[in-house]
Short mmCIF file of C-alpha atoms and ligand atoms in Angstrom, two decimals:
data_model
loop_
_atom_site.label_atom_id
_atom_site.label_comp_id
_atom_site.label_asym_id
_atom_site.label_seq_id
_atom_site.Cartn_x
_atom_site.Cartn_y
_atom_site.Cartn_z
CA MET A 4 46.14 -104.85 90.09
CA SER A 5 43.89 -107.85 89.69
CA GLN A 6 42.32 -109.50 92.76
CA ALA A 7 44.62 -112.40 92.13
CA ARG A 8 43.56 -116.01 91.91
CA LYS A 9 46.77 -116.34 89.99
CA ILE A 10 49.84 -114.12 89.89
CA ASN A 11 50.88 -112.56 86.60
CA VAL A 12 54.48 -111.45 86.44
CA GLY A 13 56.00 -108.77 84.24
CA LEU A 14 59.76 -109.13 83.80
CA MET A 15 61.86 -106.04 83.04
CA GLY A 16 65.14 -107.18 81.46
CA LEU A 17 66.16 -110.42 79.79
CA GLY A 18 69.94 -110.42 80.15
CA VAL A 19 72.15 -112.52 82.44
CA VAL A 20 69.69 -112.48 85.37
CA GLY A 21 66.45 -111.98 83.42
CA GLY A 22 67.26 -115.01 81.25
CA GLY A 23 67.64 -117.13 84.41
CA VAL A 24 64.42 -115.84 85.97
CA ALA A 25 62.46 -116.35 82.72
CA SER A 26 63.62 -119.92 82.36
CA VAL A 27 62.64 -120.77 85.97
CA LEU A 28 59.20 -119.20 85.43
CA LEU A 29 58.66 -120.89 82.08
CA ASP A 30 60.34 -124.27 82.57
CA THR A 31 59.59 -124.95 86.24
CA ASP A 32 56.41 -122.90 86.64
CA GLN A 33 54.68 -125.89 88.29
CA GLN A 34 57.23 -125.94 91.12
CA VAL A 35 57.09 -122.17 91.59
CA SER A 36 53.28 -122.24 91.61
CA ALA A 37 53.31 -125.13 94.11
CA GLN A 38 55.66 -123.19 96.40
CA VAL A 39 53.42 -120.12 96.22
CA GLY A 40 50.16 -122.03 96.52
CA MET A 41 48.59 -120.46 93.41
CA PRO A 42 49.50 -120.31 89.70
CA VAL A 43 52.37 -117.97 88.82
CA THR A 44 52.61 -116.98 85.16
CA LEU A 45 55.16 -114.94 83.22
CA LYS A 46 53.04 -112.58 81.13
CA LYS A 47 55.32 -109.95 79.51
CA VAL A 48 59.04 -109.28 79.20
CA LEU A 49 60.39 -105.79 78.64
CA VAL A 50 63.63 -105.47 76.63
CA ARG A 51 65.42 -102.73 74.71
CA ASP A 52 65.59 -104.62 71.42
CA SER A 53 62.97 -107.29 70.77
CA SER A 54 64.51 -108.34 67.44
CA ARG A 55 67.77 -109.50 69.03
CA GLN A 56 68.61 -113.22 68.84
CA ARG A 57 68.42 -114.68 72.36
CA ASP A 58 69.23 -118.09 73.79
CA THR A 59 66.04 -118.26 75.86
CA SER A 60 62.78 -120.14 75.69
CA VAL A 61 60.79 -116.89 75.99
CA PRO A 62 58.24 -116.77 73.09
CA VAL A 63 58.82 -113.71 70.87
CA GLU A 64 55.23 -112.55 71.35
CA MET A 65 55.92 -112.19 75.08
CA LEU A 66 58.62 -109.58 74.40
CA THR A 67 57.89 -105.87 74.32
CA THR A 68 59.86 -102.66 74.18
CA ASP A 69 56.94 -100.62 75.56
CA PRO A 70 56.95 -100.28 79.37
CA GLU A 71 53.21 -99.48 79.23
CA ASP A 72 52.59 -103.14 78.34
CA LEU A 73 53.66 -103.94 81.91
CA LEU A 74 53.05 -100.78 83.94
CA GLY A 75 49.68 -100.02 82.36
CA ASP A 76 48.37 -103.60 82.47
CA PRO A 77 46.09 -104.05 85.51
CA ASP A 78 46.44 -107.83 85.20
CA ILE A 79 50.16 -107.73 86.01
CA ASP A 80 50.46 -108.23 89.76
CA MET A 81 54.21 -108.27 90.16
CA VAL A 82 57.13 -106.60 88.36
CA VAL A 83 60.58 -108.20 88.47
CA GLU A 84 63.18 -105.59 87.54
CA VAL A 85 66.52 -106.92 86.29
CA MET A 86 67.45 -104.17 83.80
CA GLY A 87 69.98 -102.28 85.93
CA GLY A 88 70.82 -98.55 85.94
CA ILE A 89 68.95 -95.71 87.57
CA ASP A 90 66.88 -94.31 84.76
CA PRO A 91 64.34 -95.52 83.73
CA ALA A 92 64.42 -98.34 86.34
CA ALA A 93 63.69 -96.09 89.36
CA ARG A 94 60.80 -94.38 87.57
CA TYR A 95 59.25 -97.65 86.45
CA LEU A 96 59.53 -99.18 89.92
CA SER A 97 58.10 -96.15 91.64
CA ARG A 98 55.11 -96.17 89.32
CA ALA A 99 54.59 -99.93 89.62
CA LEU A 100 54.62 -99.78 93.44
CA ALA A 101 52.39 -96.73 93.70
CA SER A 102 49.80 -98.48 91.53
CA GLY A 103 49.86 -101.53 93.80
CA LYS A 104 52.13 -103.84 91.79
CA HIS A 105 54.55 -105.82 93.93
CA VAL A 106 58.21 -105.46 92.99
CA VAL A 107 61.28 -107.66 93.12
CA THR A 108 64.51 -105.98 92.06
CA ALA A 109 68.19 -106.94 91.80
CA ASN A 110 69.18 -103.31 91.31
CA LYS A 111 71.66 -102.20 94.03
CA GLU A 112 72.12 -98.70 92.63
CA VAL A 113 68.39 -97.99 92.62
CA MET A 114 67.91 -99.46 96.11
CA ALA A 115 70.90 -97.58 97.58
CA LYS A 116 70.01 -94.23 96.01
CA HIS A 117 66.20 -94.38 95.87
CA GLY A 118 65.25 -97.00 98.50
CA PRO A 119 63.31 -94.60 100.76
CA GLU A 120 61.21 -93.16 97.90
CA LEU A 121 60.46 -96.65 96.65
CA PHE A 122 59.30 -97.78 100.09
CA LYS A 123 57.11 -94.70 100.28
CA ALA A 124 55.55 -95.62 96.93
CA ALA A 125 55.15 -99.22 98.16
CA ARG A 126 53.29 -98.04 101.29
CA GLN A 127 51.12 -95.77 99.15
CA GLY A 128 50.22 -98.63 96.81
CA GLY A 129 50.01 -101.31 99.50
CA ALA A 130 52.66 -103.33 97.67
CA ASN A 131 55.66 -105.45 98.66
CA LEU A 132 59.20 -104.53 97.62
CA LEU A 133 61.96 -107.13 97.95
CA PHE A 134 65.59 -106.89 96.80
CA GLU A 135 67.61 -109.88 98.03
CA ALA A 136 69.74 -110.02 94.85
CA SER A 137 70.87 -106.40 95.23
CA ALA A 138 73.70 -107.34 97.63
CA GLY A 139 75.59 -110.61 97.83
CA GLY A 140 73.90 -112.33 94.84
CA GLY A 141 73.00 -115.85 95.96
CA ILE A 142 73.96 -115.22 99.61
CA PRO A 143 70.76 -114.74 101.65
CA ILE A 144 72.06 -111.79 103.66
CA ILE A 145 69.22 -109.32 103.13
CA GLY A 146 66.55 -111.81 104.15
CA SER A 147 68.65 -112.67 107.23
CA LEU A 148 68.91 -109.00 108.26
CA MET A 149 65.16 -108.52 107.64
CA GLY A 150 64.22 -111.73 109.45
CA GLN A 151 66.24 -114.14 111.53
CA LEU A 152 68.77 -111.59 112.81
CA LEU A 153 66.17 -109.00 113.90
CA ALA A 154 66.49 -109.86 117.60
CA ASN A 155 70.06 -108.55 117.55
CA GLU A 156 71.57 -105.14 117.74
CA ILE A 157 73.89 -105.49 114.76
CA ARG A 158 77.29 -104.09 115.78
CA SER A 159 79.18 -104.62 112.54
CA ILE A 160 79.16 -106.04 109.06
CA ARG A 161 82.41 -106.86 107.32
CA SER A 162 82.01 -108.16 103.81
CA ILE A 163 83.66 -109.13 100.57
CA ILE A 164 80.84 -108.18 98.23
CA ASN A 165 82.47 -107.54 94.89
CA GLY A 166 83.56 -110.72 93.12
CA THR A 167 85.50 -108.87 90.39
CA THR A 168 87.69 -107.12 92.93
CA ASN A 169 88.21 -110.27 94.93
CA TYR A 170 89.22 -112.19 91.79
CA ILE A 171 91.82 -109.51 90.93
CA LEU A 172 93.19 -109.43 94.50
CA THR A 173 93.43 -113.23 94.53
CA ARG A 174 95.44 -113.18 91.29
CA MET A 175 97.74 -110.49 92.68
CA ALA A 176 98.25 -112.44 95.90
CA TYR A 177 98.95 -115.89 94.43
CA GLN A 178 100.54 -115.06 91.07
CA GLY A 179 102.34 -111.87 92.07
CA ALA A 180 100.47 -110.20 89.18
CA GLN A 181 100.41 -106.45 88.60
CA PHE A 182 96.96 -104.88 89.02
CA SER A 183 96.65 -104.15 85.26
CA ASN A 184 97.45 -107.77 84.28
CA ALA A 185 95.09 -109.24 86.88
CA LEU A 186 92.35 -106.88 85.63
CA ALA A 187 92.97 -107.89 81.99
CA GLU A 188 92.68 -111.54 83.02
CA ALA A 189 89.43 -110.85 84.88
CA GLN A 190 88.09 -109.17 81.73
CA GLU A 191 89.13 -112.15 79.56
CA GLN A 192 87.36 -114.52 81.97
CA GLY A 193 84.19 -112.42 81.83
CA TYR A 194 84.48 -111.43 85.52
CA ALA A 195 85.15 -107.74 84.81
CA GLU A 196 83.36 -105.36 82.49
CA ALA A 197 85.08 -103.43 79.68
CA ASP A 198 84.80 -100.35 81.92
CA PRO A 199 85.75 -101.80 85.33
CA THR A 200 85.53 -98.51 87.29
CA ASN A 201 82.37 -99.42 89.20
CA ASP A 202 83.95 -102.58 90.57
CA VAL A 203 87.63 -101.74 91.06
CA GLU A 204 87.04 -98.25 92.44
CA GLY A 205 84.54 -99.60 94.95
CA TYR A 206 81.28 -97.93 93.81
CA ASP A 207 79.44 -101.26 93.45
CA ALA A 208 80.45 -102.23 97.00
CA VAL A 209 79.39 -98.78 98.27
CA TYR A 210 75.83 -99.35 97.00
CA LYS A 211 75.72 -102.80 98.56
CA ILE A 212 77.05 -101.79 101.98
CA SER A 213 74.72 -98.78 101.95
CA ILE A 214 71.79 -101.23 101.62
CA LEU A 215 73.13 -103.67 104.23
CA ALA A 216 73.97 -100.91 106.74
CA SER A 217 70.52 -99.32 106.31
CA LEU A 218 68.87 -102.67 107.08
CA ALA A 219 71.22 -103.59 109.91
CA PHE A 220 71.06 -100.25 111.74
CA HIS A 221 67.41 -99.38 110.89
CA GLN A 222 68.41 -95.96 109.60
CA ARG A 223 69.33 -94.68 106.18
CA VAL A 224 73.05 -94.88 105.40
CA PRO A 225 73.16 -93.28 101.94
CA PRO A 226 75.94 -94.11 99.46
CA GLU A 227 77.39 -90.59 99.76
CA ASP A 228 78.09 -91.27 103.46
CA VAL A 229 80.17 -94.36 102.65
CA TYR A 230 83.92 -93.67 102.56
CA ARG A 231 85.51 -95.31 99.51
CA GLU A 232 88.92 -96.30 98.19
CA GLY A 233 89.53 -98.63 95.23
CA ILE A 234 92.19 -101.31 94.69
CA SER A 235 94.05 -99.91 91.66
CA ARG A 236 96.94 -98.49 93.72
CA LEU A 237 97.91 -101.88 95.17
CA GLU A 238 101.20 -103.32 93.98
CA PRO A 239 102.54 -106.91 94.09
CA GLN A 240 105.00 -106.04 96.87
CA ASP A 241 102.10 -105.02 99.16
CA PHE A 242 100.87 -108.61 98.97
CA ARG A 243 104.38 -109.99 99.63
CA TYR A 244 104.97 -107.77 102.64
CA ALA A 245 101.47 -108.36 103.97
CA ARG A 246 101.99 -112.12 103.80
CA GLU A 247 105.33 -111.82 105.64
CA LEU A 248 103.43 -109.98 108.36
CA GLY A 249 100.77 -112.74 108.42
CA TYR A 250 98.05 -110.92 106.46
CA ALA A 251 96.05 -111.24 103.25
CA ILE A 252 94.81 -108.15 101.38
CA LYS A 253 91.07 -107.99 100.73
CA SER A 254 88.72 -105.20 99.75
CA LEU A 255 86.19 -105.03 102.56
CA ALA A 256 82.88 -103.22 102.74
CA ILE A 257 82.44 -102.44 106.42
CA ALA A 258 79.58 -100.98 108.46
CA THR A 259 79.87 -100.33 112.18
CA LEU A 260 77.59 -99.16 114.97
CA ASP A 261 78.77 -97.72 118.27
CA PRO A 262 77.22 -95.29 120.75
CA GLU A 263 78.67 -92.29 118.89
CA GLY A 264 77.36 -93.20 115.48
CA VAL A 265 77.36 -95.41 112.46
CA GLY A 266 80.23 -95.75 110.01
CA ALA A 267 80.48 -97.27 106.56
CA ARG A 268 83.52 -97.68 104.34
CA VAL A 269 84.90 -99.63 101.41
CA TYR A 270 88.65 -100.06 101.04
CA PRO A 271 91.42 -102.62 100.76
CA VAL A 272 92.69 -103.86 104.13
CA LEU A 273 95.21 -106.24 105.63
CA ILE A 274 93.36 -109.05 107.37
CA PRO A 275 94.99 -112.04 109.10
CA VAL A 276 95.55 -114.92 106.65
CA ASP A 277 93.87 -117.31 109.07
CA HIS A 278 90.73 -115.11 109.44
CA MET A 279 87.81 -116.57 107.51
CA LEU A 280 87.48 -113.42 105.41
CA GLY A 281 91.19 -113.69 104.57
CA LYS A 282 90.51 -117.07 102.97
CA VAL A 283 87.66 -116.00 100.68
CA ASP A 284 89.23 -116.25 97.24
CA GLY A 285 88.34 -115.79 93.58
CA VAL A 286 84.87 -114.53 92.71
CA TYR A 287 83.40 -115.72 96.00
CA ASN A 288 81.70 -113.29 98.40
CA ALA A 289 81.30 -113.46 102.16
CA VAL A 290 79.47 -111.39 104.73
CA GLU A 291 80.34 -111.47 108.44
CA VAL A 292 77.68 -110.07 110.75
CA THR A 293 78.35 -109.42 114.43
CA GLY A 294 75.18 -109.23 116.49
CA SER A 295 74.52 -108.66 120.18
CA LEU A 296 72.97 -112.12 120.60
CA CYS A 297 74.19 -114.26 117.72
CA GLY A 298 77.85 -113.22 117.94
CA GLN A 299 79.66 -113.64 114.64
CA VAL A 300 77.81 -115.20 111.72
CA LEU A 301 79.50 -115.72 108.37
CA LEU A 302 77.67 -116.28 105.10
CA HIS A 303 79.79 -117.37 102.14
CA GLY A 304 78.84 -118.03 98.52
CA MET A 305 78.52 -116.83 94.96
CA GLY A 306 77.82 -113.11 94.85
CA ALA A 307 76.94 -112.96 91.16
CA GLY A 308 76.21 -115.02 88.07
CA ARG A 309 72.96 -116.24 86.51
CA GLY A 310 72.23 -119.14 88.88
CA PRO A 311 72.95 -117.48 92.25
CA THR A 312 71.22 -114.22 91.31
CA THR A 313 68.20 -116.05 89.90
CA SER A 314 68.01 -117.99 93.17
CA ALA A 315 67.73 -114.72 95.12
CA VAL A 316 65.24 -113.09 92.71
CA VAL A 317 62.91 -116.10 92.49
CA GLY A 318 63.15 -116.57 96.27
CA ASP A 319 61.78 -113.03 96.68
CA LEU A 320 59.10 -113.69 94.08
CA ILE A 321 57.93 -116.80 95.95
CA ASP A 322 58.01 -114.91 99.26
CA ILE A 323 55.75 -112.17 97.87
CA GLY A 324 53.57 -114.76 96.14
CA ARG A 325 52.94 -116.47 99.48
CA ARG A 326 51.99 -113.17 101.08
CA ILE A 327 49.52 -112.52 98.27
CA GLN A 328 48.16 -116.04 98.63
CA ALA A 329 47.80 -115.62 102.41
CA LYS A 330 46.33 -112.11 101.94
CA GLU A 331 49.01 -110.75 104.28
CA PRO A 332 49.65 -107.01 104.37
CA PRO A 333 52.94 -105.90 102.79
CA ALA A 334 56.01 -106.51 104.94
CA ASP A 335 57.95 -103.52 106.27
CA ALA A 336 61.55 -104.04 105.22
CA GLY A 337 62.78 -101.78 108.03
CA PHE A 338 64.99 -100.05 105.49
CA SER A 339 65.00 -96.73 107.26
CA GLY A 340 63.82 -95.76 110.67
CA SER A 341 61.49 -98.53 111.82
CA SER A 342 63.41 -99.30 115.02
CA GLY A 343 61.84 -96.40 116.91
CA ARG A 344 65.23 -95.06 117.98
CA LYS A 345 66.71 -91.75 116.93
CA PRO A 346 69.05 -92.09 113.93
CA LEU A 347 72.70 -91.90 114.97
CA PRO A 348 75.09 -89.53 113.18
CA VAL A 349 77.45 -90.88 110.54
CA ARG A 350 80.95 -90.88 111.99
CA SER A 351 83.72 -89.03 110.18
CA MET A 352 86.61 -91.10 108.81
CA ASP A 353 88.90 -88.80 110.83
CA ASP A 354 87.71 -90.55 113.99
CA LEU A 355 88.47 -94.07 112.77
CA HIS A 356 90.71 -95.86 115.25
CA THR A 357 92.58 -98.78 113.77
CA ARG A 358 96.01 -100.17 112.96
CA TYR A 359 97.88 -99.09 109.83
CA TYR A 360 100.35 -100.50 107.28
CA ILE A 361 102.53 -97.84 105.70
CA ARG A 362 104.96 -98.48 102.84
CA LEU A 363 107.57 -95.82 102.12
CA ASN A 364 110.32 -95.45 99.55
CA VAL A 365 113.23 -93.79 101.38
CA THR A 366 116.86 -92.84 100.82
CA ASP A 367 119.02 -95.76 101.98
CA GLN A 368 121.03 -93.97 104.67
CA ALA A 369 121.39 -93.87 108.45
CA GLY A 370 118.97 -91.77 110.53
CA VAL A 371 115.95 -92.02 108.23
CA LEU A 372 113.89 -94.11 110.60
CA ALA A 373 114.62 -91.72 113.48
CA GLN A 374 113.18 -88.78 111.51
CA ILE A 375 110.05 -90.74 110.61
CA SER A 376 109.59 -92.11 114.14
CA ARG A 377 109.79 -88.59 115.56
CA ILE A 378 106.92 -87.38 113.37
CA LEU A 379 104.78 -90.42 114.23
CA GLY A 380 105.60 -90.12 117.95
CA ASP A 381 104.74 -86.42 118.04
CA LEU A 382 101.29 -87.27 116.66
CA GLY A 383 100.75 -90.04 119.21
CA ILE A 384 101.19 -92.87 116.70
CA SER A 385 102.96 -95.85 118.19
CA ILE A 386 104.97 -98.10 115.85
CA ALA A 387 104.25 -101.85 116.12
CA SER A 388 106.86 -103.11 113.63
CA VAL A 389 109.35 -101.86 111.06
CA LEU A 390 110.62 -103.94 108.17
CA GLN A 391 113.37 -102.69 105.89
CA LYS A 392 112.38 -104.43 102.68
CA ASP A 393 113.77 -104.41 99.16
CA THR A 394 116.77 -102.13 98.62
CA PHE A 395 117.59 -100.61 95.26
CA PRO A 396 121.41 -100.01 95.19
CA GLN A 397 121.28 -98.35 91.75
CA ASP A 398 119.50 -95.29 93.18
CA GLN A 399 120.36 -95.90 96.86
CA THR A 400 116.76 -96.21 97.96
CA ALA A 401 114.99 -98.76 100.10
CA GLU A 402 111.44 -99.75 100.98
CA LEU A 403 110.39 -99.34 104.55
CA VAL A 404 107.24 -101.03 105.85
CA ILE A 405 105.83 -99.73 109.11
CA THR A 406 102.84 -101.09 111.01
CA THR A 407 101.27 -99.11 113.83
CA HIS A 408 99.32 -99.83 116.98
CA PRO A 409 95.73 -98.54 116.90
CA SER A 410 95.83 -94.87 115.97
CA ARG A 411 93.46 -92.15 114.89
CA GLU A 412 92.95 -91.77 111.12
CA ALA A 413 93.30 -87.97 111.19
CA SER A 414 96.69 -88.27 112.96
CA VAL A 415 97.92 -90.87 110.49
CA GLN A 416 96.88 -88.72 107.52
CA GLU A 417 98.71 -85.74 109.03
CA ALA A 418 101.79 -87.91 109.74
CA LEU A 419 101.86 -89.16 106.15
CA ARG A 420 101.73 -85.58 104.89
CA LEU A 421 104.68 -84.61 107.09
CA VAL A 422 106.65 -87.79 106.40
CA GLY A 423 106.09 -87.32 102.65
CA SER A 424 107.70 -83.88 102.84
CA LEU A 425 110.93 -85.16 104.47
CA GLY A 426 113.96 -84.90 102.17
CA VAL A 427 114.86 -88.55 102.88
CA VAL A 428 111.43 -89.86 101.89
CA ASN A 429 110.99 -90.23 98.12
CA ARG A 430 107.43 -91.51 98.23
CA VAL A 431 104.64 -92.62 100.52
CA SER A 432 103.95 -95.67 98.35
CA ASN A 433 100.89 -96.98 100.13
CA MET A 434 98.84 -96.87 103.30
CA LEU A 435 96.35 -99.58 104.23
CA ARG A 436 94.27 -100.15 107.33
CA ILE A 437 94.67 -103.39 109.27
CA GLU A 438 91.58 -105.35 110.38
CA GLU A 439 91.93 -107.96 113.12
N1 NAP B 11 74.76 -110.30 86.46
C1 NAP B 11 74.86 -110.61 87.75
O1 NAP B 11 75.53 -111.57 88.14
C2 NAP B 11 74.11 -109.78 88.78
C3 NAP B 11 74.25 -110.09 90.15
C4 NAP B 11 73.53 -109.36 91.09
C5 NAP B 11 72.73 -108.31 90.68
N2 NAP B 11 72.66 -108.01 89.33
C6 NAP B 11 71.81 -106.90 88.94
O2 NAP B 11 70.78 -107.37 88.08
C7 NAP B 11 70.45 -106.38 87.13
C8 NAP B 11 70.56 -106.97 85.73
O3 NAP B 11 71.89 -107.42 85.51
P1 NAP B 11 72.25 -108.29 84.22
O4 NAP B 11 73.68 -108.72 84.42
O5 NAP B 11 71.23 -109.32 83.98
O6 NAP B 11 72.19 -107.18 83.06
P2 NAP B 11 72.25 -107.41 81.48
O7 NAP B 11 72.74 -108.77 81.14
O8 NAP B 11 72.96 -106.24 80.89
O9 NAP B 11 70.70 -107.34 81.03
C9 NAP B 11 69.94 -106.16 81.08
C10 NAP B 11 68.60 -106.42 80.41
O10 NAP B 11 67.78 -105.30 80.63
C11 NAP B 11 67.27 -104.81 79.39
N3 NAP B 11 67.24 -103.35 79.48
C12 NAP B 11 68.22 -102.52 79.90
N4 NAP B 11 67.80 -101.23 79.87
C13 NAP B 11 66.52 -101.26 79.42
C14 NAP B 11 65.56 -100.27 79.14
N5 NAP B 11 65.81 -98.97 79.33
N6 NAP B 11 64.35 -100.65 78.71
C15 NAP B 11 64.07 -101.96 78.49
N7 NAP B 11 64.95 -102.96 78.73
C16 NAP B 11 66.16 -102.60 79.18
C17 NAP B 11 68.23 -105.29 78.33
O11 NAP B 11 67.53 -105.40 77.10
P3 NAP B 11 68.22 -105.95 75.75
O12 NAP B 11 68.42 -107.42 76.02
O13 NAP B 11 67.24 -105.70 74.67
O14 NAP B 11 69.51 -105.22 75.61
C18 NAP B 11 68.66 -106.64 78.92
O15 NAP B 11 67.77 -107.65 78.53
C19 NAP B 11 71.37 -105.19 87.41
O16 NAP B 11 70.73 -104.29 88.28
C20 NAP B 11 72.54 -105.85 88.11
O17 NAP B 11 73.24 -104.95 88.97
C21 NAP B 11 73.32 -108.73 88.40
#
């Protein structure tokens, strides 16, 4: 790394986000340099295919397909990684950091899976590593957890952090759309990828909440410890019944801290329609943080897209640039274990204590509810409400919607197994947790 009097940047990736970052660095370089206090220059851009036509102002001679042109160049002080994927991104970042190049990344998968190794490499190389865009896009949640909220013990994070999923759920709620139609519409609008698995099955949100929980609780909460359910099993009637009960359905990424441990989960929930998170619609994201001093804080905004993500990436770049300018030592992101307290265990989903919404398809005859109530009662699950919903005279079945008082997850799972085996129950159609 050069002993910088100016900062040379190597950009890895020139797609949706990279295109935005390049145009800020090329078109408004004066402003960026003024913010940093020294000249900031885009030097090289790594892509897969340098012959591709691109709608950017990046000169062709700046493009390269050889990572050595960035990683092996001692004049490049900072690498901005917006390629995505694990390999080769994790390898490139590890090498850049270990050799003293500062790194900004938008890569949630790399940060969630390889964050600790990357911080180790950063310490080894004396480099900064920032990753604001890796969760919540343009919402400054990571910087808040690493800065202004540090005085708090963070008790919980509840977030809507996948815009694709939230768009689909909004369509299902307001248009009564089937999941498959809402997904097709999201794909047409460019909000969902051709293979939507990562978004609709919750993997993307798992990576993001893994990062946020690790920062909030100062201990590693790896993605494999995050419980996950997707949204593809939701049906239009779930939204109708939820609304009748006063709830919206949202996919939440949740992280909690209590004396027994930390918990992290991603799944669709019922949340009161008048709760702020219940009103976050379309591709918008929101993150609610509950801290010991600040109480509840809610950040709301665009979680993806060129502009919002570029805002987060360039914000990190300026932050690191200022540290370089001020000759400050690298900041410790507190990603894992800097609080000085012993890491708490990750709590099992079995121990979750919450309210439940259960939708059953049953035979339309007397005595059905009594059989179901007996099973729930025997397992200590108290019923809060029962709605007999749509009936289907042609096959003499009916839909029964039950909500419970707070109950233990393991008991509810056991009850659903037993209820599902009753002769009068055709199907356990859905089970959702209720957030208040
Ligand atoms: N898009 C968003 O709204 C958003 C929001 C938050 C975070 N992010 C994160 O930002 C990152 C980039 O997302 P994106 O939407 O900008 O992706 P994208 O549009 O698919 O662009 C990826 C870019 O990386 C280059 N690239 C990919 N693999 C490469 C390799 N092995 N070697 C060299 N270049 C490679 C591609 O080169 P070619 O152009 O030659 O194909 C392309 O320019 C991802 O980690 C994503 O999760 C994105």
